[in-house]
PDB file of C-alpha atoms in Angstrom:
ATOM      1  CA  UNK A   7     170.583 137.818 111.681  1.00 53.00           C
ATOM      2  CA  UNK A   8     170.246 135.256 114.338  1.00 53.00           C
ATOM      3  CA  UNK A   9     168.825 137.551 116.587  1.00 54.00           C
ATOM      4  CA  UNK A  10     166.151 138.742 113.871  1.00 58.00           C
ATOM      5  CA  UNK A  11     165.618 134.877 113.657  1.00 57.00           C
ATOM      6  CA  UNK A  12     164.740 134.676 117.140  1.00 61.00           C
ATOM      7  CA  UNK A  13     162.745 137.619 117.641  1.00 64.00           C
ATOM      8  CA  UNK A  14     160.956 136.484 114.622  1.00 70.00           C
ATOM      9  CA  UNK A  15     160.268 132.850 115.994  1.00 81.00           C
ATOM     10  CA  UNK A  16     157.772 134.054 118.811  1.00 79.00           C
ATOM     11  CA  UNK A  17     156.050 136.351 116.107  1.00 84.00           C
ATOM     12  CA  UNK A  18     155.621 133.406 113.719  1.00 89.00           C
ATOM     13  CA  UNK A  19     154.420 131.240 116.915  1.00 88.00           C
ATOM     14  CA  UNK A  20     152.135 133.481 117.846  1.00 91.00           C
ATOM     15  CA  UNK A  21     150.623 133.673 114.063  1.00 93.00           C
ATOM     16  CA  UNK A  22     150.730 130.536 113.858  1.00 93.00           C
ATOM     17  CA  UNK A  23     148.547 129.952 116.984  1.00 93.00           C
ATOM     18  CA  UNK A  24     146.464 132.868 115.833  1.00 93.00           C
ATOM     19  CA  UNK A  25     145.902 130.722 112.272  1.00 93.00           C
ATOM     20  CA  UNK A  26     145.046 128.053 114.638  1.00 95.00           C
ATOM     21  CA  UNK A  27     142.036 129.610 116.727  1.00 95.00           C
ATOM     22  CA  UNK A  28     141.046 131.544 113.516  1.00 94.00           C
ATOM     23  CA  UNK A  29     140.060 128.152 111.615  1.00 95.00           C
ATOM     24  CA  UNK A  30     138.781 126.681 115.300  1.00 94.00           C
ATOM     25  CA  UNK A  31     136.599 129.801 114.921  1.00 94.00           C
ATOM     26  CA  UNK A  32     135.465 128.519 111.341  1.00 94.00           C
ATOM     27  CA  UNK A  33     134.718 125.515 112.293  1.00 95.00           C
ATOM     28  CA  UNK A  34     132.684 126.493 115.250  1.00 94.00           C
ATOM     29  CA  UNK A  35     131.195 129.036 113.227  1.00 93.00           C
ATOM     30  CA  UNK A  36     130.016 126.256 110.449  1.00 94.00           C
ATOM     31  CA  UNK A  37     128.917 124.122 112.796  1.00 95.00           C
ATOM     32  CA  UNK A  38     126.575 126.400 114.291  1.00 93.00           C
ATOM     33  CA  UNK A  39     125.414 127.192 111.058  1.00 92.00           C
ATOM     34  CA  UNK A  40     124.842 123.640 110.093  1.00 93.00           C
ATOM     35  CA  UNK A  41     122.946 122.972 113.646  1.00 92.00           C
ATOM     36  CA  UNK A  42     121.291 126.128 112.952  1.00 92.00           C
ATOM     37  CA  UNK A  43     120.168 124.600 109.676  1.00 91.00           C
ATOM     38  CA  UNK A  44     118.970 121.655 111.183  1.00 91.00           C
ATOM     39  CA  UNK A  45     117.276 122.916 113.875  1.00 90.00           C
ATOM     40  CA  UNK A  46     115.183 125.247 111.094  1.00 89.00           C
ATOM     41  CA  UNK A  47     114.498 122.206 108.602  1.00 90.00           C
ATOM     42  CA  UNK A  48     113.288 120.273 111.657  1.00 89.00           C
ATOM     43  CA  UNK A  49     111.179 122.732 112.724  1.00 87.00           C
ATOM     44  CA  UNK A  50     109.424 123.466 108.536  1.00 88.00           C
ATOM     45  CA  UNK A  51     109.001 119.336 108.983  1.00 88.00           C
ATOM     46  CA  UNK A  52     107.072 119.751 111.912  1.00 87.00           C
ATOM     47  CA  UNK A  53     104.872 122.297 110.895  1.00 86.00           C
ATOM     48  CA  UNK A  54     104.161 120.669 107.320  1.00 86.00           C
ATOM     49  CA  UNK A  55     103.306 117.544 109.244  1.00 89.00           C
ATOM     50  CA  UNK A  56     100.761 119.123 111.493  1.00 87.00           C
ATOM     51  CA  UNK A  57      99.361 120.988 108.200  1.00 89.00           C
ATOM     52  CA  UNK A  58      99.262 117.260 106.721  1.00 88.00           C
ATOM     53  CA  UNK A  59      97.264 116.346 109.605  1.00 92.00           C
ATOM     54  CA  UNK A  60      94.975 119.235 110.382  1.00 88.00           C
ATOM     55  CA  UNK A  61      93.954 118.680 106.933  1.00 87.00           C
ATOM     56  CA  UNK A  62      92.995 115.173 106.514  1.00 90.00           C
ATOM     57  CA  UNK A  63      91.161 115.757 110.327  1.00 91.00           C
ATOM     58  CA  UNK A  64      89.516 118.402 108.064  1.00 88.00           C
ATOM     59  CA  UNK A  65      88.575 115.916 104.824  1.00 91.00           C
ATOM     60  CA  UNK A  66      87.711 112.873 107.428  1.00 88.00           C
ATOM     61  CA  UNK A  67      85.525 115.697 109.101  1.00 85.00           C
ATOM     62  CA  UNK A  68      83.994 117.042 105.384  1.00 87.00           C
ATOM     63  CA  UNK A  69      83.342 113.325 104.635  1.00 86.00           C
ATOM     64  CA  UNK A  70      81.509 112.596 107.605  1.00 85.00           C
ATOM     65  CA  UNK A  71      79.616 115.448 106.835  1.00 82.00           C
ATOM     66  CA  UNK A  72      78.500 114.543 103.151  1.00 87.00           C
ATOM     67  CA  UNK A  73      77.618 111.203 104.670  1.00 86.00           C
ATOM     68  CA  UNK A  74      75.123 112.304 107.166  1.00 85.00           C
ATOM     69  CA  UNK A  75      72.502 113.319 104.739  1.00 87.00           C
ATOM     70  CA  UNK A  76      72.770 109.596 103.304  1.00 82.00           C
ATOM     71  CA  UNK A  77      72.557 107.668 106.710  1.00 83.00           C
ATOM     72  CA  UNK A  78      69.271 110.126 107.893  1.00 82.00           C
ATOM     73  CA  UNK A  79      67.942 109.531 104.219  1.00 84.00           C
ATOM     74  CA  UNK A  80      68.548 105.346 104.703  1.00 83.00           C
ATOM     75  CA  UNK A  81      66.895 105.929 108.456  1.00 82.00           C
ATOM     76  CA  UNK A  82      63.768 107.612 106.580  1.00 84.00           C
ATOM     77  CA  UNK A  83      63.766 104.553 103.950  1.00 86.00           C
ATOM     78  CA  UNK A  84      63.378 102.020 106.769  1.00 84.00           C
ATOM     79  CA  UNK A  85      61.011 103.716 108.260  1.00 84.00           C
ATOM     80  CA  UNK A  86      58.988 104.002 105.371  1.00 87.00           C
ATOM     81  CA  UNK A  87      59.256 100.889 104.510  1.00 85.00           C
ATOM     82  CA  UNK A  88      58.102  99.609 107.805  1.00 86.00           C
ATOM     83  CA  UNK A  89      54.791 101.854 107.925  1.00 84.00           C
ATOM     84  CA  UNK A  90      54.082 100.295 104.132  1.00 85.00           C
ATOM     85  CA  UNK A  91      54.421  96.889 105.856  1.00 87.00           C
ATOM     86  CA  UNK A  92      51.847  97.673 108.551  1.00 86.00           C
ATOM     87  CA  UNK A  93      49.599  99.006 106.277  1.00 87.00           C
ATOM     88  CA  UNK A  94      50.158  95.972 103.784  1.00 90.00           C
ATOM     89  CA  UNK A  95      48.767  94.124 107.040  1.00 89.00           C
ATOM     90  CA  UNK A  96      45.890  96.171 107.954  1.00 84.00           C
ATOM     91  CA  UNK A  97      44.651  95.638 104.024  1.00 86.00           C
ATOM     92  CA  UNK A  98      45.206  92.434 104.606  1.00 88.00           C
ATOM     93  CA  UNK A  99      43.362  91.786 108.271  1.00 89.00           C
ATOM     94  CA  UNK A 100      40.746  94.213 106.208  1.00 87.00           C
ATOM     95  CA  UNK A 101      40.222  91.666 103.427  1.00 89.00           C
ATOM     96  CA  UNK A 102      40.205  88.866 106.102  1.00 87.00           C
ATOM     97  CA  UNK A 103      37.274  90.871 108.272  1.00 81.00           C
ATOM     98  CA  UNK A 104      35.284  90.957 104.933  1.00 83.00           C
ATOM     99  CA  UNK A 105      35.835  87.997 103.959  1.00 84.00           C
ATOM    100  CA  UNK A 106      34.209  86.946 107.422  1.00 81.00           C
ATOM    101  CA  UNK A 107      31.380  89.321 106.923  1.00 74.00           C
ATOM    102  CA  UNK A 108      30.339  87.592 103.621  1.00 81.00           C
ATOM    103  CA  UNK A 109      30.930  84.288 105.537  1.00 78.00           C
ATOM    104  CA  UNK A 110      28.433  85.697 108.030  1.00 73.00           C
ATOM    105  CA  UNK A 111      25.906  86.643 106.006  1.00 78.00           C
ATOM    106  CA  UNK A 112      25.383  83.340 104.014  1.00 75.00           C
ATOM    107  CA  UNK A 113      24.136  82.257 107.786  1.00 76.00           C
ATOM    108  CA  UNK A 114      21.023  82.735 109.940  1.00 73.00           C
ATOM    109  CA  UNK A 115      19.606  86.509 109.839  1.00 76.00           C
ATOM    110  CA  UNK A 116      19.982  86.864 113.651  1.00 75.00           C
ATOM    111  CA  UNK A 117      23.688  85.279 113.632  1.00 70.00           C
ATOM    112  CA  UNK A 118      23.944  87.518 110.351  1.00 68.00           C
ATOM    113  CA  UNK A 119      22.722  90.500 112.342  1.00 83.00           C
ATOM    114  CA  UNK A 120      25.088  89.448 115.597  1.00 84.00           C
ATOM    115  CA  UNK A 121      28.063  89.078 112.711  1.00 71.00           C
ATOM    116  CA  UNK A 122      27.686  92.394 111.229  1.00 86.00           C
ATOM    117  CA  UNK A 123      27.762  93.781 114.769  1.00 89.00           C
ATOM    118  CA  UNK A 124      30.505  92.318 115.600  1.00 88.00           C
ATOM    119  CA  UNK A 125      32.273  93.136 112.450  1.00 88.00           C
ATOM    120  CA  UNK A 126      31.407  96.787 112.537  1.00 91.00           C
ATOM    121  CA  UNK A 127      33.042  96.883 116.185  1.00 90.00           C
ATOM    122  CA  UNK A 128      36.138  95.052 114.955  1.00 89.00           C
ATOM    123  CA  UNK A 129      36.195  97.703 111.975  1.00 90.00           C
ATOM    124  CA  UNK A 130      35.219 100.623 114.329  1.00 90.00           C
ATOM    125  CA  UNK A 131      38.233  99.576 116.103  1.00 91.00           C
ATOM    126  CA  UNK A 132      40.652  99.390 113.340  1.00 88.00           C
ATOM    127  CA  UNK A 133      39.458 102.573 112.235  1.00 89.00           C
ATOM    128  CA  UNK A 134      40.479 103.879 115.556  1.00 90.00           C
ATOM    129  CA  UNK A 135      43.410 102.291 115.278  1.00 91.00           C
ATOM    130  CA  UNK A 136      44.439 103.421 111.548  1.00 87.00           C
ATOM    131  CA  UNK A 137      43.404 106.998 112.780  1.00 89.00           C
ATOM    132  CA  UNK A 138      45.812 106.247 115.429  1.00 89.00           C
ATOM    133  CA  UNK A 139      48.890 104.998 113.820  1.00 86.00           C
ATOM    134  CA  UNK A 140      48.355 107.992 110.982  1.00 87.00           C
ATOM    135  CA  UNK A 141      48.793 110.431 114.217  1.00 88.00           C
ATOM    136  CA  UNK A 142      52.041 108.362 115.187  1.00 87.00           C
ATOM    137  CA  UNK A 143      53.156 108.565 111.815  1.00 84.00           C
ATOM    138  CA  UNK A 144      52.556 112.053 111.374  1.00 87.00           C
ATOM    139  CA  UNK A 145      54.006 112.680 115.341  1.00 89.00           C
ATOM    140  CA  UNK A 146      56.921 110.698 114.002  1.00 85.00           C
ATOM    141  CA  UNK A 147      57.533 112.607 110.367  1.00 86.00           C
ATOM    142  CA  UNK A 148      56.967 115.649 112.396  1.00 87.00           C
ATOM    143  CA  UNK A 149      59.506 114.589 115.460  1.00 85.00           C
ATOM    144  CA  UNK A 150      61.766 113.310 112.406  1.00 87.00           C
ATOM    145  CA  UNK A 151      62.025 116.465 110.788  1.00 91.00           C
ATOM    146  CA  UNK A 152      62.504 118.170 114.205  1.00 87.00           C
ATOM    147  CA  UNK A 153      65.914 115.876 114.652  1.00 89.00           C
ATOM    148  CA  UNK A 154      67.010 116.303 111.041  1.00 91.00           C
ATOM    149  CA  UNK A 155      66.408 120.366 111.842  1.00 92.00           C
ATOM    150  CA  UNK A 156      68.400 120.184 114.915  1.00 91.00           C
ATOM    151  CA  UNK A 157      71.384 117.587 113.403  1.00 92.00           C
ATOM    152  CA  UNK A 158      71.711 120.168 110.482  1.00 94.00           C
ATOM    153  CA  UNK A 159      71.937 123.266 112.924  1.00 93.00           C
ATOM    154  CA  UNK A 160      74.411 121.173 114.890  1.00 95.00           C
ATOM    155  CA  UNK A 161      76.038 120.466 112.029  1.00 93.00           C
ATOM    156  CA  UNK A 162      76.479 124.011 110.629  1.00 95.00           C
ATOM    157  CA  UNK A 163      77.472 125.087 114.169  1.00 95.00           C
ATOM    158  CA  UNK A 164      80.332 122.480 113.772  1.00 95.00           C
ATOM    159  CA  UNK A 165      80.871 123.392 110.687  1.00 95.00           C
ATOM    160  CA  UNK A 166      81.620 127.198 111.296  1.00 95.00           C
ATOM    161  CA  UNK A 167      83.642 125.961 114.404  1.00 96.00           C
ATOM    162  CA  UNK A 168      86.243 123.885 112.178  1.00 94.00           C
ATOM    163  CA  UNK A 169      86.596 127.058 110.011  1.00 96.00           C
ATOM    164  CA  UNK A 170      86.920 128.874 112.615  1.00 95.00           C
ATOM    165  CA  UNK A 171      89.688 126.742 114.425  1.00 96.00           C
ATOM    166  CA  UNK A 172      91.373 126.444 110.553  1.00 95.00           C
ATOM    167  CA  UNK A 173      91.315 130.213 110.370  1.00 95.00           C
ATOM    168  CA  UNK A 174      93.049 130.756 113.518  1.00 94.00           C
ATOM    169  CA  UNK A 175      95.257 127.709 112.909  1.00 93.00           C
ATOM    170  CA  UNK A 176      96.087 130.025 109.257  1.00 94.00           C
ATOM    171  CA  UNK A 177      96.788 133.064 111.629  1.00 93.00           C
ATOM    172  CA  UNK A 178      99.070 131.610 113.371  1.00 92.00           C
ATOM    173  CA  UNK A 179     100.879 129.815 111.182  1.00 91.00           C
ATOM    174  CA  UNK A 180     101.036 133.171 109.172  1.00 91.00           C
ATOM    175  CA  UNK A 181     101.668 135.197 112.116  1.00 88.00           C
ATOM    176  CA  UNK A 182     104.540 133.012 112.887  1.00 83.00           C
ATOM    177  CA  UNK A 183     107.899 134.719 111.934  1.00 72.00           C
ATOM    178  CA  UNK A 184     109.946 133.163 109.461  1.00 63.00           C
ATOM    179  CA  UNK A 185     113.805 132.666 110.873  1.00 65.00           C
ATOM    180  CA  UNK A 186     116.500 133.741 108.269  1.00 59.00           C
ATOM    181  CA  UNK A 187     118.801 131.421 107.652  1.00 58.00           C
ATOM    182  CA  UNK A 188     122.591 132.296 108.512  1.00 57.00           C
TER     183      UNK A 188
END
């Protein structure tokens, strides 16, 4: 019996230091899971945060978009406004002139005659000059809606480009494989 005992003892030793390794192994093995866990919670946290981001970039972008239309609409406003002020004072230089001209012809018949010259060269001139300023204007409404063309072609090609990137952003992040868990 005592030499059972003792043949026994290294067996139970050796089970017991088997026992030993065998939870070592567990605990090795959870903690790898639990990293492994980590690692894969990390990584969702990232992505969602870059998804976050790519799409407020894409609502600042769609914002700034929607705006444009208002800020070329204000530029045309001003502009308007500033031809109806020039013309505001060619009516009133106009009314001035003939105000002169009536002046003129309460006077002398030759200073009458020398006034009426002179006023139809002053109006000959203005006329030259409204003819001119209507050509600006229309050059300008003309060169305006050339730029407004262009911005909204620039703007479409950006436009498609941002889908475009989003698309392939989609791809990928579709394309990526999902890791399973262990």
């Amino acid at each position: 019996m005592a030499a059972e005992t003792e043949s026994a003892a290294p067996g139970l030793a050796e089970i017991r230091e088997l026992k030993m390794t065998v939870f070592a192994l567990r605990e090795e093995l959870e903690r790898s899971r639990r990293d492994t866990a980590e690692a894969v919670r990390r990584g969702v946290s990232g992505a969602n945060a870059e998804i976050a981001q790519l799409k407020a970039t894409i609502t600042a972008l769609r914002d700034e978009l929607q705006e444009w239309p208002l800020r070329r609409d204000d530029a045309a406003r001003l502009a308007q406004a500033a031809n109806l002020d020039d013309i505001r004072q060619f009516k009133a230089t106009i009314g001035a002139l003939r105000d002169t001209l009536e002046a003129a012809r309460l006077g002398e018949e030759a200073a009458v005659r020398q006034a009426i010259i002179a006023a139809q060269d002053e109006i000959a001139q203005l006329r030259s000059t409204v003819v001119s300023l209507r050509e600006a204007l229309e050059q300008a409404n003309f060169s305006n809606q050339g730029a407004v063309a262009a911005a909204r072609a620039q703007d479409h090609a950006e436009l498609a480009q941002l889908q475009a990137t989003v698309r392939a952003l989609r791809d990928q992040l579709q394309a990526t494989p999902a890791k399973p868990a262990r």
